[in-house]
């Protein structure tokens, strides 16, 4: 895990040297909302299509930087949803290079539309920049508070992220501990480390050594699915 933590923060950075499909995916996410979500009307977690939304907020790891747009994990989650016959649509609102402060600034836009499940993947770029853990914790706390206030119907998931090891053991330990503390404080579901089984493993990453390749993204998809599948399965049967 320590070795993996050294890779994860850099995995969320900018888009230098990556393929144009990935940049296109990031560009679509700049507005913070996939066009599919616009079809939904206000006031409930389900839109005119009758499908409820699973909204993914995140960095390049969510946007799918360096991958074909259809290979990003939110799109792979959609295929799992469809295969299971569940009434949900996956919305990819990942933005490459975004810090937690950037996510906080765009919440007004992304929370305009209803969502049954909101997955929050943020903070690793803060760690990459060596920002104080308490400051990052405060910002993520504001994000979770806003989501709870504006979308009280949503089940909220916070993804565990890690900081680079070159910032020292004290920093990385504090950064790691921040996520379970936030989850407990705000009553949200904590997802285990997003890149478990991928970070620090060259066969699972692109040429930059930090962004998942197609094989790695399949592992990330399974990591995410293990957490959200019980939420959407129970949600669909309790409608």
mmCIF file with all atom_site columns, N, CA and C in Angstrom, residues 120-144:
data_model
loop_
_atom_site.group_PDB
_atom_site.id
_atom_site.type_symbol
_atom_site.label_atom_id
_atom_site.label_alt_id
_atom_site.label_comp_id
_atom_site.label_asym_id
_atom_site.label_entity_id
_atom_site.label_seq_id
_atom_site.pdbx_PDB_ins_code
_atom_site.Cartn_x
_atom_site.Cartn_y
_atom_site.Cartn_z
_atom_site.occupancy
_atom_site.B_iso_or_equiv
_atom_site.pdbx_formal_charge
_atom_site.auth_seq_id
_atom_site.auth_comp_id
_atom_site.auth_asym_id
_atom_site.auth_atom_id
_atom_site.pdbx_PDB_model_num
ATOM 1  N N  . UNK A 1 120 ? -17.805 10.463 -4.720 1.00 0.00 ? 120 UNK A N  1
ATOM 2  C CA . UNK A 1 120 ? -16.863 11.581 -4.650 1.00 0.00 ? 120 UNK A CA 1
ATOM 3  C C  . UNK A 1 120 ? -15.437 11.044 -4.636 1.00 0.00 ? 120 UNK A C  1
ATOM 4  N N  . UNK A 1 121 ? -14.699 11.316 -5.700 1.00 0.00 ? 121 UNK A N  1
ATOM 5  C CA . UNK A 1 121 ? -13.278 10.939 -5.803 1.00 0.00 ? 121 UNK A CA 1
ATOM 6  C C  . UNK A 1 121 ? -12.476 12.225 -5.912 1.00 0.00 ? 121 UNK A C  1
ATOM 7  N N  . UNK A 1 122 ? -11.900 12.673 -4.817 1.00 0.00 ? 122 UNK A N  1
ATOM 8  C CA . UNK A 1 122 ? -11.179 13.948 -4.815 1.00 0.00 ? 122 UNK A CA 1
ATOM 9  C C  . UNK A 1 122 ? -10.105 13.925 -3.728 1.00 0.00 ? 122 UNK A C  1
ATOM 10 N N  . UNK A 1 123 ? -9.205  14.898 -3.808 1.00 0.00 ? 123 UNK A N  1
ATOM 11 C CA . UNK A 1 123 ? -8.193  15.055 -2.761 1.00 0.00 ? 123 UNK A CA 1
ATOM 12 C C  . UNK A 1 123 ? -6.791  14.661 -3.159 1.00 0.00 ? 123 UNK A C  1
ATOM 13 N N  . UNK A 1 124 ? -6.649  13.729 -4.105 1.00 0.00 ? 124 UNK A N  1
ATOM 14 C CA . UNK A 1 124 ? -5.304  13.258 -4.443 1.00 0.00 ? 124 UNK A CA 1
ATOM 15 C C  . UNK A 1 124 ? -4.456  14.354 -5.067 1.00 0.00 ? 124 UNK A C  1
ATOM 16 N N  . UNK A 1 125 ? -5.070  15.256 -5.851 1.00 0.00 ? 125 UNK A N  1
ATOM 17 C CA . UNK A 1 125 ? -4.296  16.367 -6.403 1.00 0.00 ? 125 UNK A CA 1
ATOM 18 C C  . UNK A 1 125 ? -3.870  17.352 -5.328 1.00 0.00 ? 125 UNK A C  1
ATOM 19 N N  . UNK A 1 126 ? -4.652  17.451 -4.261 1.00 0.00 ? 126 UNK A N  1
ATOM 20 C CA . UNK A 1 126 ? -4.232  18.249 -3.111 1.00 0.00 ? 126 UNK A CA 1
ATOM 21 C C  . UNK A 1 126 ? -2.969  17.650 -2.505 1.00 0.00 ? 126 UNK A C  1
ATOM 22 N N  . UNK A 1 127 ? -2.965  16.317 -2.370 1.00 0.00 ? 127 UNK A N  1
ATOM 23 C CA . UNK A 1 127 ? -1.789  15.643 -1.833 1.00 0.00 ? 127 UNK A CA 1
ATOM 24 C C  . UNK A 1 127 ? -0.586  15.804 -2.728 1.00 0.00 ? 127 UNK A C  1
ATOM 25 N N  . UNK A 1 128 ? -0.799  15.734 -4.043 1.00 0.00 ? 128 UNK A N  1
ATOM 26 C CA . UNK A 1 128 ? 0.291   15.924 -4.997 1.00 0.00 ? 128 UNK A CA 1
ATOM 27 C C  . UNK A 1 128 ? 0.943   17.285 -4.820 1.00 0.00 ? 128 UNK A C  1
ATOM 28 N N  . UNK A 1 129 ? 0.151   18.271 -4.490 1.00 0.00 ? 129 UNK A N  1
ATOM 29 C CA . UNK A 1 129 ? 0.663   19.624 -4.298 1.00 0.00 ? 129 UNK A CA 1
ATOM 30 C C  . UNK A 1 129 ? 1.157   19.867 -2.880 1.00 0.00 ? 129 UNK A C  1
ATOM 31 N N  . UNK A 1 130 ? 1.031   18.869 -2.034 1.00 0.00 ? 130 UNK A N  1
ATOM 32 C CA . UNK A 1 130 ? 1.498   19.023 -0.653 1.00 0.00 ? 130 UNK A CA 1
ATOM 33 C C  . UNK A 1 130 ? 0.672   19.986 0.161  1.00 0.00 ? 130 UNK A C  1
ATOM 34 N N  . UNK A 1 131 ? -0.586  20.148 -0.192 1.00 0.00 ? 131 UNK A N  1
ATOM 35 C CA . UNK A 1 131 ? -1.440  21.061 0.563  1.00 0.00 ? 131 UNK A CA 1
ATOM 36 C C  . UNK A 1 131 ? -1.681  20.504 1.961  1.00 0.00 ? 131 UNK A C  1
ATOM 37 N N  . UNK A 1 132 ? -1.811  21.369 2.955  1.00 0.00 ? 132 UNK A N  1
ATOM 38 C CA . UNK A 1 132 ? -2.027  20.899 4.324  1.00 0.00 ? 132 UNK A CA 1
ATOM 39 C C  . UNK A 1 132 ? -3.237  19.975 4.412  1.00 0.00 ? 132 UNK A C  1
ATOM 40 N N  . UNK A 1 133 ? -3.071  18.882 5.117  1.00 0.00 ? 133 UNK A N  1
ATOM 41 C CA . UNK A 1 133 ? -4.145  17.898 5.216  1.00 0.00 ? 133 UNK A CA 1
ATOM 42 C C  . UNK A 1 133 ? -5.393  18.509 5.838  1.00 0.00 ? 133 UNK A C  1
ATOM 43 N N  . UNK A 1 134 ? -5.218  19.323 6.853  1.00 0.00 ? 134 UNK A N  1
ATOM 44 C CA . UNK A 1 134 ? -6.387  19.918 7.511  1.00 0.00 ? 134 UNK A CA 1
ATOM 45 C C  . UNK A 1 134 ? -7.165  20.813 6.560  1.00 0.00 ? 134 UNK A C  1
ATOM 46 N N  . UNK A 1 135 ? -6.462  21.504 5.666  1.00 0.00 ? 135 UNK A N  1
ATOM 47 C CA . UNK A 1 135 ? -7.147  22.361 4.698  1.00 0.00 ? 135 UNK A CA 1
ATOM 48 C C  . UNK A 1 135 ? -7.939  21.514 3.719  1.00 0.00 ? 135 UNK A C  1
ATOM 49 N N  . UNK A 1 136 ? -7.318  20.436 3.227  1.00 0.00 ? 136 UNK A N  1
ATOM 50 C CA . UNK A 1 136 ? -8.018  19.537 2.314  1.00 0.00 ? 136 UNK A CA 1
ATOM 51 C C  . UNK A 1 136 ? -9.209  18.888 3.001  1.00 0.00 ? 136 UNK A C  1
ATOM 52 N N  . UNK A 1 137 ? -9.010  18.474 4.234  1.00 0.00 ? 137 UNK A N  1
ATOM 53 C CA . UNK A 1 137 ? -10.111 17.865 4.980  1.00 0.00 ? 137 UNK A CA 1
ATOM 54 C C  . UNK A 1 137 ? -11.273 18.841 5.123  1.00 0.00 ? 137 UNK A C  1
ATOM 55 N N  . UNK A 1 138 ? -10.967 20.090 5.386  1.00 0.00 ? 138 UNK A N  1
ATOM 56 C CA . UNK A 1 138 ? -12.014 21.091 5.518  1.00 0.00 ? 138 UNK A CA 1
ATOM 57 C C  . UNK A 1 138 ? -12.784 21.289 4.230  1.00 0.00 ? 138 UNK A C  1
ATOM 58 N N  . UNK A 1 139 ? -12.061 21.295 3.106  1.00 0.00 ? 139 UNK A N  1
ATOM 59 C CA . UNK A 1 139 ? -12.714 21.487 1.819  1.00 0.00 ? 139 UNK A CA 1
ATOM 60 C C  . UNK A 1 139 ? -13.595 20.297 1.468  1.00 0.00 ? 139 UNK A C  1
ATOM 61 N N  . UNK A 1 140 ? -13.079 19.091 1.639  1.00 0.00 ? 140 UNK A N  1
ATOM 62 C CA . UNK A 1 140 ? -13.889 17.902 1.346  1.00 0.00 ? 140 UNK A CA 1
ATOM 63 C C  . UNK A 1 140 ? -15.099 17.850 2.283  1.00 0.00 ? 140 UNK A C  1
ATOM 64 N N  . UNK A 1 141 ? -14.895 18.272 3.522  1.00 0.00 ? 141 UNK A N  1
ATOM 65 C CA . UNK A 1 141 ? -16.016 18.337 4.453  1.00 0.00 ? 141 UNK A CA 1
ATOM 66 C C  . UNK A 1 141 ? -17.105 19.274 3.961  1.00 0.00 ? 141 UNK A C  1
ATOM 67 N N  . UNK A 1 142 ? -16.710 20.421 3.384  1.00 0.00 ? 142 UNK A N  1
ATOM 68 C CA . UNK A 1 142 ? -17.694 21.350 2.834  1.00 0.00 ? 142 UNK A CA 1
ATOM 69 C C  . UNK A 1 142 ? -18.412 20.740 1.637  1.00 0.00 ? 142 UNK A C  1
ATOM 70 N N  . UNK A 1 143 ? -17.680 19.979 0.822  1.00 0.00 ? 143 UNK A N  1
ATOM 71 C CA . UNK A 1 143 ? -18.299 19.295 -0.319 1.00 0.00 ? 143 UNK A CA 1
ATOM 72 C C  . UNK A 1 143 ? -19.375 18.328 0.166  1.00 0.00 ? 143 UNK A C  1
ATOM 73 N N  . UNK A 1 144 ? -19.035 17.512 1.153  1.00 0.00 ? 144 UNK A N  1
ATOM 74 C CA . UNK A 1 144 ? -19.995 16.529 1.657  1.00 0.00 ? 144 UNK A CA 1
ATOM 75 C C  . UNK A 1 144 ? -21.184 17.201 2.326  1.00 0.00 ? 144 UNK A C  1
#
